[in-house]
Short mmCIF file of C-alpha atoms in Angstrom, two decimals:
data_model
loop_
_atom_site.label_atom_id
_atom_site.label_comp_id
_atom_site.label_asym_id
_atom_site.label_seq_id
_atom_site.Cartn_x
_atom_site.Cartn_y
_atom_site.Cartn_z
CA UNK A 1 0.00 0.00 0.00
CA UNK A 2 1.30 3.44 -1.19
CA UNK A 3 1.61 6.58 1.40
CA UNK A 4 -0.38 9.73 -0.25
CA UNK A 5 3.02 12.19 0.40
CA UNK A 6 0.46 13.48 3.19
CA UNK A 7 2.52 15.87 5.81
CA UNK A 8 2.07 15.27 9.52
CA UNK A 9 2.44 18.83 11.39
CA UNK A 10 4.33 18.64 14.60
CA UNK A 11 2.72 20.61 17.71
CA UNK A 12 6.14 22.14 17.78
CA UNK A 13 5.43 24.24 14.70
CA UNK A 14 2.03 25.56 16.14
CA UNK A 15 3.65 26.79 19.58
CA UNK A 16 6.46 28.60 17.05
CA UNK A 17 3.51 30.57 14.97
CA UNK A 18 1.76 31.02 18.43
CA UNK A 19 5.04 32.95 19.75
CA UNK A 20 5.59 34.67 16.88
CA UNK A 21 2.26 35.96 16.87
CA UNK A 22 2.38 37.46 20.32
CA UNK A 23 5.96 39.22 19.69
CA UNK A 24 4.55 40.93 16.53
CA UNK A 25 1.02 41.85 18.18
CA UNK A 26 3.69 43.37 20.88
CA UNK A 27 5.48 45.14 18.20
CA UNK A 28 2.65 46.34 16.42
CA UNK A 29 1.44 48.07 20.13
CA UNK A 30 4.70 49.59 20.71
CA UNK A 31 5.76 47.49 23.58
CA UNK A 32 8.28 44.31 22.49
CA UNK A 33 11.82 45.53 24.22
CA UNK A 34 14.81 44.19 22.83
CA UNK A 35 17.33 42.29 25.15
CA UNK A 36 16.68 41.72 28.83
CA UNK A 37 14.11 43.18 30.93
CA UNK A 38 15.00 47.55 31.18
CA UNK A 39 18.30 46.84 29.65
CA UNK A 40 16.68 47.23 25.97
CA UNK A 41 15.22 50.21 24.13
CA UNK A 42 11.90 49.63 22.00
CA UNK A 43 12.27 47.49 18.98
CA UNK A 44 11.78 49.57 15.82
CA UNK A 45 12.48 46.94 13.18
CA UNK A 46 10.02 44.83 11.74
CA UNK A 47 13.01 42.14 10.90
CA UNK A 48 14.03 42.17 14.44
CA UNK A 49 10.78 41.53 15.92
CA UNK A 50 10.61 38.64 13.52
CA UNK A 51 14.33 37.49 15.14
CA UNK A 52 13.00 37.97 18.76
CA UNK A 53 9.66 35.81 17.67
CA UNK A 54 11.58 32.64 16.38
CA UNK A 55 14.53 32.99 19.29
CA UNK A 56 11.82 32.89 21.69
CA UNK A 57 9.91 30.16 20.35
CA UNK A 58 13.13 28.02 19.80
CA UNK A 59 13.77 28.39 23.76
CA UNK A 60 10.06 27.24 24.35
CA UNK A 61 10.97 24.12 22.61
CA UNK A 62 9.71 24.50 19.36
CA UNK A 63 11.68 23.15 16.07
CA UNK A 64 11.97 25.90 14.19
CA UNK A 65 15.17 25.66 11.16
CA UNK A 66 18.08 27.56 11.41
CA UNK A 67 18.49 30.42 8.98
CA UNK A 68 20.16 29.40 6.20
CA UNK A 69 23.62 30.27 4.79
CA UNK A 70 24.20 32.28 1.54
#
């Protein structure tokens, strides 16, 4: 019997999209910080809010790839 090339998603990737979505709601109200708690000044950067989004999700466990080389 064949396999229909069907792809399983991992919980792993839904807790990354659910970080990711709170860091950019925080962005988009003005509030995501960069670096540690008062050590960081706002984040202005759409990329870096992005960054902050995946690094945070990759702590909470989820398997998220690693950018890739040029």
């Amino acid at each position: 019997m064949a396999t229909t090339g069907t792809k399983r998603k991992s919980s792993s990737t839904t807790k990354g999209r659910g970080k990711v979505k709170k860091v950019m709601h925080e962005f988009k109200q003005g509030e995501l910080k960069s670096g540690k708690a008062g050590k960081g000044g706002k984040v202005k950067s759409r990329k870096q809010a992005v960054a902050i989004g995946l690094s945070e999700a990759r702590k909470a466990g989820a398997r998220i790839p690693a950018k890739k080389k040029k």
